[in-house]
Amino acid sequence: MELLFATYNSHKLNEIRNALGSMYTIQGLGDLNEKEIPETGNTLEENSLIKAEYIFKKYQKACFSDDTGLEVSALNNEPGVFSDRYAGSGNSEDNIDLLLANLTDQKDRKARFKTIITYFDEKGKQFIFEGVAHGKIILEKKGIQGFGYDPIFQPNGFERTFAQMSLHQKNKISHRGIALKKLIAHLISK
Ligand code: ITT
């Protein structure tokens, strides 16, 4: 089955291709020669809808999007929907440095990743799948796998960050992996 994925993020594409396996052919925005879709919403749900709706209207094919944010308890759930632009540059190293600086001397390190997947079926019916991974922000970066905030996020029940896990291990417990399992269950039930 072919699915269009409204993302420009090659790491997300990798994770999702790995989780979905060979039954699905996934085409990202790069494969479609599309430009990045501006995320003008105020919530993950709004941005997820904007991206999926844009692609569905243009291609009239089954498609989905993923909008993800990191919510840190001691920072009133920031950066949240602004996770990408937290430090202004859109650069993950800068985002991590700013987050660690804002948590200096902070004892409460609780955080969670949240993913909202919006799926449009080939008839344009819309479905939303959410995945949350609970954990904490550690004091300094660890690991080189993954992307974004992975080097400073340690999921509950593990002594390793997402950046110290393989793609397969991260997918089993991550926000995106959980939301994807719900999407897959939906696709299989059809
Ligand atoms: P899209 O093209 O899909 O919109 P994006 O990189 O803009 O890709 P998001 O807005 O969903 O994706 O992500 C917001 C930020 O959160 C961005 O800086 C990512 O690096 C980071 N992020 C998203 N998923 C992550 C994950 O699984 N682990 C670590 N950081 C993640």
Coordinates of N, CA and C and ligand atoms in Angstrom, one line a residue:
M1 N 0.8 -1.2 0.0 CA 0.0 0.0 0.0 C 0.9 1.3 0.0
E2 N 0.5 2.2 -0.8 CA 1.3 3.5 -0.8 C 0.6 4.5 0.1
L3 N 1.5 5.1 0.9 CA 1.0 6.2 1.8 C 1.9 7.4 1.6
L4 N 1.3 8.6 1.5 CA 2.1 9.8 1.4 C 2.3 10.3 2.9
F5 N 3.5 10.8 3.2 CA 3.8 11.2 4.5 C 4.3 12.7 4.4
A6 N 3.5 13.6 5.0 CA 3.7 15.0 4.9 C 4.9 15.5 5.8
T7 N 6.1 15.0 5.5 CA 7.2 15.4 6.3 C 8.4 15.7 5.5
Y8 N 9.3 16.5 6.0 CA 10.6 16.8 5.3 C 11.7 16.2 6.2
N9 N 11.3 15.7 7.3 CA 12.3 15.2 8.3 C 12.7 13.8 8.0
S10 N 13.9 13.6 7.5 CA 14.4 12.3 7.0 C 14.5 11.3 8.2
H11 N 14.7 11.8 9.4 CA 14.8 10.9 10.6 C 13.4 10.3 10.9
K12 N 12.4 11.1 10.8 CA 11.0 10.6 11.0 C 10.7 9.6 9.9
L13 N 11.0 9.9 8.7 CA 10.8 9.0 7.5 C 11.5 7.6 7.8
N14 N 12.7 7.6 8.3 CA 13.4 6.4 8.6 C 12.7 5.6 9.7
E15 N 12.3 6.3 10.7 CA 11.7 5.6 11.9 C 10.4 5.0 11.4
I16 N 9.6 5.7 10.6 CA 8.3 5.2 10.2 C 8.4 4.1 9.1
R17 N 9.4 4.3 8.2 CA 9.6 3.2 7.2 C 10.0 1.9 8.0
N18 N 10.9 2.1 9.0 CA 11.4 0.9 9.7 C 10.2 0.2 10.5
A19 N 9.3 1.1 11.1 CA 8.2 0.5 11.8 C 7.1 -0.1 11.0
L20 N 6.9 0.5 9.8 CA 5.8 0.0 9.0 C 6.2 -1.2 8.1
G21 N 7.5 -1.4 7.9 CA 7.9 -2.6 7.1 C 7.6 -2.5 5.6
S22 N 7.8 -3.6 5.0 CA 7.7 -3.6 3.5 C 6.3 -3.6 2.9
M23 N 5.3 -3.8 3.8 CA 3.9 -3.8 3.3 C 3.5 -2.4 2.8
Y24 N 4.2 -1.4 3.2 CA 3.9 0.0 2.9 C 5.0 0.7 2.2
T25 N 4.6 1.4 1.1 CA 5.6 2.3 0.5 C 5.3 3.7 0.9
I26 N 6.3 4.3 1.6 CA 6.1 5.7 2.1 C 6.8 6.7 1.3
Q27 N 6.1 7.7 0.9 CA 6.7 8.8 0.1 C 6.7 10.1 1.0
G28 N 7.8 10.7 1.2 CA 7.9 11.9 2.0 C 7.8 13.1 1.0
L29 N 7.8 14.3 1.6 CA 7.7 15.6 0.8 C 8.8 15.7 -0.2
G30 N 10.0 15.2 0.2 CA 11.1 15.3 -0.7 C 10.9 14.4 -1.9
D31 N 10.4 13.2 -1.7 CA 10.1 12.3 -2.8 C 9.0 12.9 -3.8
L32 N 8.2 13.8 -3.2 CA 7.1 14.4 -4.0 C 7.5 15.7 -4.6
N33 N 8.8 16.1 -4.4 CA 9.3 17.4 -4.8 C 8.5 18.6 -4.2
E34 N 8.0 18.3 -3.0 CA 7.2 19.4 -2.3 C 8.1 20.2 -1.5
K35 N 7.7 21.5 -1.2 CA 8.5 22.3 -0.3 C 7.9 22.0 1.1
E36 N 8.6 22.5 2.1 CA 8.2 22.3 3.5 C 6.8 23.1 3.7
I37 N 5.9 22.5 4.4 CA 4.6 23.1 4.6 C 4.7 24.0 5.9
P38 N 4.4 25.3 5.8 CA 4.5 26.1 7.0 C 3.6 25.6 8.1
E39 N 4.1 25.6 9.3 CA 3.3 25.1 10.5 C 2.8 26.4 11.2
T40 N 1.6 26.8 10.9 CA 1.1 28.1 11.4 C 0.1 27.9 12.6
G41 N -0.1 26.6 13.0 CA -1.0 26.4 14.1 C -0.4 26.7 15.5
N42 N -1.3 26.7 16.5 CA -0.9 26.9 17.8 C -0.8 25.7 18.7
T43 N -1.2 24.5 18.1 CA -1.1 23.3 18.8 C -0.6 22.2 17.9
L44 N -0.1 21.1 18.5 CA 0.4 20.0 17.7 C -0.8 19.5 16.8
E45 N -2.0 19.4 17.3 CA -3.1 18.9 16.5 C -3.4 19.8 15.3
E46 N -3.3 21.1 15.5 CA -3.5 22.0 14.4 C -2.4 21.9 13.3
N47 N -1.2 21.8 13.7 CA -0.1 21.7 12.8 C -0.1 20.3 12.0
S48 N -0.5 19.3 12.8 CA -0.6 18.0 12.2 C -1.7 18.0 11.1
L49 N -2.8 18.6 11.4 CA -3.9 18.7 10.4 C -3.5 19.5 9.2
I50 N -2.9 20.7 9.4 CA -2.5 21.5 8.3 C -1.6 20.7 7.3
K51 N -0.7 20.0 7.8 CA 0.3 19.2 6.9 C -0.5 18.1 6.2
A52 N -1.3 17.3 6.9 CA -2.0 16.2 6.2 C -3.0 16.7 5.2
E53 N -3.7 17.7 5.6 CA -4.8 18.3 4.8 C -4.2 18.8 3.5
Y54 N -3.1 19.5 3.6 CA -2.5 20.1 2.4 C -2.2 19.0 1.4
I55 N -1.6 17.9 1.9 CA -1.2 16.8 1.0 C -2.4 16.1 0.4
F56 N -3.4 15.9 1.3 CA -4.6 15.2 0.8 C -5.3 16.0 -0.3
K57 N -5.5 17.3 -0.1 CA -6.2 18.1 -1.0 C -5.4 18.1 -2.4
K58 N -4.1 18.1 -2.3 CA -3.3 18.1 -3.6 C -3.3 16.8 -4.3
Y59 N -3.2 15.7 -3.6 CA -3.0 14.4 -4.2 C -4.2 13.4 -4.2
Q60 N -5.1 13.7 -3.3 CA -6.3 12.9 -3.1 C -5.9 11.4 -2.9
K61 N -4.9 11.2 -2.1 CA -4.4 9.8 -1.8 C -4.3 9.7 -0.3
A62 N -4.3 8.4 0.1 CA -4.2 8.2 1.6 C -2.8 8.8 2.0
C63 N -2.9 9.6 3.1 CA -1.7 10.3 3.6 C -1.8 10.6 5.1
F64 N -0.6 10.9 5.6 CA -0.6 11.2 7.0 C 0.5 12.2 7.3
S65 N 0.4 12.8 8.5 CA 1.4 13.7 9.0 C 1.8 13.4 10.4
D66 N 2.9 13.9 10.9 CA 3.3 13.7 12.3 C 3.7 15.1 12.8
D67 N 3.0 15.5 13.9 CA 3.6 16.7 14.6 C 3.9 16.3 16.0
T68 N 5.2 16.7 16.4 CA 5.7 16.2 17.6 C 6.2 17.3 18.5
G69 N 6.1 17.3 19.8 CA 6.6 18.3 20.6 C 7.1 17.7 21.9
L70 N 8.1 18.4 22.5 CA 8.7 17.9 23.8 C 8.1 18.9 24.9
E71 N 7.4 18.3 25.9 CA 6.8 19.1 26.9 C 7.5 18.9 28.2
V72 N 8.1 20.0 28.8 CA 8.9 19.9 30.0 C 8.1 20.5 31.2
S73 N 7.9 19.7 32.2 CA 7.0 20.1 33.3 C 7.5 21.4 33.9
A74 N 8.7 21.5 34.3 CA 9.2 22.7 35.0 C 9.2 23.9 34.1
L75 N 9.0 23.8 32.8 CA 8.9 24.9 31.9 C 7.5 25.2 31.4
N76 N 6.5 24.8 32.2 CA 5.1 25.0 31.8 C 4.8 24.3 30.5
N77 N 5.4 23.1 30.3 CA 5.2 22.3 29.1 C 5.8 22.9 27.8
E78 N 6.7 23.9 28.0 CA 7.5 24.3 26.8 C 8.6 23.3 26.6
P79 N 9.2 23.2 25.4 CA 8.9 24.0 24.2 C 7.6 23.6 23.4
G80 N 7.1 22.4 23.7 CA 5.8 22.0 23.1 C 5.7 22.2 21.6
V81 N 4.7 22.9 21.2 CA 4.5 23.1 19.7 C 5.6 23.9 19.1
F82 N 6.4 24.6 19.9 CA 7.5 25.3 19.3 C 8.9 24.6 19.5
S83 N 8.8 23.3 19.6 CA 10.1 22.5 19.8 C 11.1 22.7 18.7
D84 N 10.7 22.9 17.5 CA 11.6 23.1 16.4 C 12.3 24.4 16.4
R85 N 11.5 25.4 16.9 CA 12.1 26.8 16.8 C 12.5 27.3 18.2
Y86 N 12.7 26.4 19.1 CA 12.9 26.8 20.5 C 14.0 27.9 20.7
A87 N 15.1 27.6 20.0 CA 16.3 28.5 20.2 C 16.3 29.6 19.0
G88 N 15.3 29.5 18.1 CA 15.3 30.4 17.0 C 15.9 30.0 15.7
S89 N 17.0 29.1 15.9 CA 17.7 28.8 14.7 C 17.2 27.6 13.9
G90 N 16.3 26.8 14.6 CA 15.9 25.5 14.0 C 16.9 24.4 14.1
N91 N 18.0 24.7 14.8 CA 19.1 23.8 14.9 C 19.0 23.0 16.3
S92 N 19.1 21.6 16.2 CA 18.8 20.8 17.4 C 19.9 21.0 18.5
E93 N 21.1 21.3 18.1 CA 22.2 21.5 19.1 C 21.8 22.8 19.9
D94 N 21.4 23.8 19.2 CA 21.0 25.1 19.9 C 19.8 24.9 20.8
N95 N 18.8 24.1 20.3 CA 17.6 23.8 21.1 C 18.0 23.1 22.4
I96 N 18.9 22.1 22.2 CA 19.3 21.3 23.4 C 20.0 22.2 24.4
D97 N 20.9 23.0 23.9 CA 21.7 23.9 24.8 C 20.8 24.9 25.5
L98 N 19.8 25.4 24.9 CA 18.9 26.4 25.5 C 18.0 25.6 26.6
L99 N 17.6 24.5 26.2 CA 16.7 23.7 27.2 C 17.5 23.4 28.4
L100 N 18.8 22.9 28.2 CA 19.6 22.6 29.4 C 19.9 23.8 30.2
A101 N 20.1 24.9 29.6 CA 20.4 26.2 30.3 C 19.2 26.6 31.1
N102 N 18.0 26.4 30.5 CA 16.7 26.8 31.2 C 16.4 25.9 32.3
L103 N 17.0 24.7 32.4 CA 16.8 23.8 33.5 C 17.9 23.7 34.5
T104 N 18.9 24.7 34.4 CA 20.0 24.7 35.3 C 19.5 24.8 36.8
D105 N 20.0 23.9 37.6 CA 19.7 23.8 39.0 C 18.2 23.4 39.2
Q106 N 17.5 23.0 38.2 CA 16.1 22.6 38.3 C 16.1 21.1 38.7
K107 N 15.4 20.8 39.8 CA 15.4 19.4 40.3 C 14.3 18.6 39.5
D108 N 13.2 19.2 39.2 CA 12.1 18.6 38.5 C 12.5 18.5 37.0
R109 N 12.9 17.3 36.5 CA 13.3 17.1 35.2 C 12.3 16.4 34.3
K110 N 11.1 16.2 34.8 CA 10.1 15.5 34.1 C 9.7 16.1 32.7
A111 N 9.6 15.2 31.7 CA 9.2 15.7 30.4 C 8.5 14.6 29.7
R112 N 7.8 15.0 28.6 CA 7.2 13.9 27.7 C 7.2 14.4 26.3
F113 N 7.4 13.4 25.4 CA 7.3 13.7 24.0 C 5.8 13.3 23.6
K114 N 5.2 14.2 22.8 CA 3.9 13.8 22.3 C 3.9 13.9 20.8
T115 N 3.3 12.9 20.2 CA 3.1 12.9 18.7 C 1.7 12.8 18.3
I116 N 1.3 13.7 17.4 CA -0.1 13.6 16.9 C 0.1 13.2 15.4
I117 N -0.5 12.0 15.0 CA -0.5 11.6 13.6 C -1.9 11.9 13.1
T118 N -2.0 12.6 12.0 CA -3.3 12.8 11.4 C -3.3 12.0 10.1
Y119 N -4.3 11.2 9.9 CA -4.4 10.3 8.7 C -5.6 10.6 7.9
F120 N -5.5 10.8 6.7 CA -6.6 10.9 5.7 C -6.6 9.6 4.9
D121 N -7.8 9.0 4.9 CA -7.9 7.8 4.0 C -8.1 8.3 2.6
E122 N -8.2 7.4 1.6 CA -8.2 7.8 0.2 C -9.5 8.5 -0.1
K123 N -10.6 8.4 0.8 CA -11.8 9.1 0.6 C -11.8 10.4 1.3
G124 N -10.8 10.7 2.0 CA -10.7 12.0 2.7 C -11.3 12.0 4.1
K125 N -11.5 10.8 4.7 CA -12.0 10.7 6.1 C -10.7 10.8 7.0
Q126 N -11.0 11.6 8.0 CA -9.8 11.9 8.9 C -9.8 11.2 10.2
F127 N -8.6 10.7 10.6 CA -8.4 10.0 11.9 C -7.2 10.6 12.6
I128 N -7.3 10.6 13.9 CA -6.1 11.2 14.7 C -5.6 10.1 15.7
F129 N -4.3 10.0 15.7 CA -3.7 9.0 16.6 C -2.6 9.7 17.4
E130 N -2.7 9.5 18.8 CA -1.7 10.1 19.7 C -0.8 9.1 20.3
G131 N 0.5 9.5 20.5 CA 1.4 8.7 21.2 C 2.2 9.6 22.2
V132 N 2.4 9.1 23.4 CA 3.1 9.9 24.4 C 4.2 9.0 25.0
A133 N 5.4 9.6 25.2 CA 6.5 8.9 25.9 C 6.9 9.7 27.1
H134 N 6.8 9.1 28.3 CA 7.2 9.9 29.5 C 8.6 9.6 29.9
G135 N 9.3 10.6 30.4 CA 10.7 10.4 30.8 C 11.2 11.7 31.5
K136 N 12.5 11.8 31.4 CA 13.1 13.0 32.1 C 14.3 13.6 31.2
I137 N 14.6 14.8 31.4 CA 15.7 15.5 30.8 C 16.9 15.3 31.6
I138 N 17.9 14.7 31.1 CA 19.2 14.4 31.9 C 20.1 15.7 31.8
L139 N 21.2 15.6 32.5 CA 22.0 16.9 32.7 C 22.9 17.2 31.5
E140 N 23.3 16.1 30.8 CA 24.1 16.4 29.6 C 23.8 15.4 28.5
K141 N 24.2 15.7 27.3 CA 23.8 14.8 26.1 C 24.5 13.5 26.2
K142 N 23.7 12.4 25.8 CA 24.3 11.1 25.8 C 23.8 10.4 24.6
G143 N 24.7 9.8 23.8 CA 24.3 9.0 22.6 C 24.3 9.8 21.3
I144 N 24.4 9.0 20.3 CA 24.5 9.6 18.9 C 23.5 9.1 17.9
Q145 N 22.6 8.3 18.4 CA 21.5 7.8 17.5 C 20.4 8.8 17.5
G146 N 19.4 8.5 16.7 CA 18.2 9.4 16.8 C 18.4 10.8 16.2
F147 N 17.6 11.7 16.7 CA 17.7 13.1 16.2 C 17.1 14.0 17.3
G148 N 17.1 15.3 16.9 CA 16.4 16.3 17.8 C 16.9 16.3 19.2
Y149 N 15.9 16.2 20.1 CA 16.2 16.2 21.5 C 16.5 14.8 22.1
D150 N 16.7 13.8 21.3 CA 16.9 12.4 21.8 C 18.1 12.3 22.7
P151 N 19.2 13.0 22.5 CA 20.4 12.8 23.4 C 20.2 13.3 24.8
I152 N 19.1 14.1 25.1 CA 18.9 14.5 26.5 C 17.6 13.9 27.1
F153 N 16.9 13.0 26.3 CA 15.6 12.5 26.8 C 15.8 11.0 27.2
Q154 N 15.6 10.7 28.5 CA 15.7 9.4 29.0 C 14.3 8.9 29.4
P155 N 13.8 7.9 28.6 CA 12.4 7.4 28.9 C 12.3 6.7 30.2
N156 N 11.2 6.8 30.9 CA 11.0 6.1 32.2 C 11.2 4.6 32.0
G157 N 11.9 4.0 33.0 CA 12.2 2.6 33.0 C 13.5 2.2 32.3
F158 N 14.2 3.2 31.8 CA 15.5 3.0 31.1 C 16.6 3.8 31.6
E159 N 17.8 3.3 31.5 CA 19.0 4.1 32.0 C 19.7 4.7 30.8
R160 N 19.0 4.6 29.6 CA 19.6 5.1 28.4 C 18.7 6.2 27.8
T161 N 19.3 7.1 27.0 CA 18.5 8.1 26.3 C 18.0 7.5 25.0
F162 N 17.1 8.1 24.3 CA 16.7 7.6 23.0 C 17.8 7.6 22.0
A163 N 18.8 8.5 22.3 CA 20.0 8.6 21.4 C 21.0 7.4 21.6
Q164 N 20.7 6.7 22.7 CA 21.6 5.5 23.0 C 20.8 4.2 22.6
M165 N 19.7 4.4 21.9 CA 19.0 3.2 21.5 C 19.0 3.0 20.0
S166 N 18.8 1.8 19.5 CA 18.7 1.6 18.1 C 17.3 2.1 17.6
L167 N 17.2 2.2 16.3 CA 15.9 2.7 15.8 C 14.8 1.7 16.2
H168 N 15.0 0.5 16.2 CA 14.1 -0.6 16.6 C 13.6 -0.4 18.0
Q169 N 14.7 -0.2 18.9 CA 14.3 -0.1 20.4 C 13.5 1.2 20.6
K170 N 13.9 2.3 20.0 CA 13.2 3.5 20.2 C 11.8 3.4 19.7
N171 N 11.6 2.8 18.5 CA 10.2 2.6 18.0 C 9.3 1.8 18.9
K172 N 9.9 0.9 19.7 CA 9.1 0.1 20.5 C 8.4 0.9 21.6
I173 N 9.0 1.9 22.1 CA 8.5 2.7 23.3 C 8.3 4.1 23.0
S174 N 8.6 4.6 21.9 CA 8.5 6.1 21.7 C 7.1 6.6 21.4
H175 N 6.9 7.9 21.6 CA 5.7 8.6 21.2 C 5.3 8.3 19.8
R176 N 6.3 8.4 18.9 CA 6.0 8.1 17.4 C 5.6 6.7 17.2
G177 N 6.4 5.8 17.9 CA 6.1 4.3 17.8 C 4.7 4.0 18.3
I178 N 4.3 4.6 19.4 CA 3.0 4.3 20.0 C 1.9 4.9 19.1
A179 N 2.0 6.1 18.6 CA 1.0 6.6 17.6 C 0.9 5.8 16.4
L180 N 2.1 5.3 15.9 CA 2.2 4.5 14.7 C 1.4 3.2 14.8
K181 N 1.6 2.6 16.0 CA 1.0 1.3 16.3 C -0.5 1.5 16.1
K182 N -1.1 2.6 16.6 CA -2.5 2.9 16.5 C -2.9 3.0 15.0
L183 N -2.0 3.7 14.3 CA -2.3 3.9 12.8 C -2.3 2.6 12.1
I184 N -1.3 1.7 12.4 CA -1.2 0.4 11.8 C -2.4 -0.4 12.1
A185 N -2.8 -0.4 13.4 CA -4.0 -1.2 13.8 C -5.2 -0.8 13.0
H186 N -5.3 0.5 12.8 CA -6.4 1.1 12.0 C -6.3 0.6 10.5
L187 N -5.2 0.7 10.0 CA -5.0 0.3 8.5 C -5.3 -1.2 8.4
I188 N -4.9 -2.0 9.3 CA -5.1 -3.5 9.2 C -6.6 -3.8 9.4
S189 N -7.3 -3.0 10.2 CA -8.7 -3.3 10.4 C -9.6 -3.0 9.2
K190 N -9.0 -2.3 8.2 CA -9.8 -1.8 7.1 C -9.9 -2.9 6.0
Ligands
ITT1 P1 8.1 17.9 9.7 O1 8.6 18.1 8.3 O2 7.4 16.5 9.9 O3 7.2 19.0 10.2 P2 9.9 18.7 11.8 O4 11.3 18.4 12.1 O5 9.5 20.2 11.6 O6 9.4 17.8 10.6 P3 8.2 18.6 14.2 O7 7.7 19.9 14.1 O8 7.2 17.5 14.5 O9 9.1 18.1 13.0 O10 9.3 18.5 15.4 C1 9.5 19.5 16.3 C2 10.9 19.4 16.9 O11 10.9 18.2 17.8 C3 12.0 19.2 15.9 O12 13.1 20.1 16.4 C4 12.5 17.8 16.0 O13 13.9 17.7 15.9 C5 12.0 17.4 17.5 N1 11.6 16.0 17.5 C6 10.5 15.5 16.8 N2 10.4 14.2 17.0 C7 11.5 13.8 17.8 C8 12.0 12.6 18.4 O14 11.4 11.5 18.1 N3 13.0 12.7 19.1 C9 13.7 13.8 19.4 N4 13.3 15.0 18.9 C10 12.2 15.0 18.1

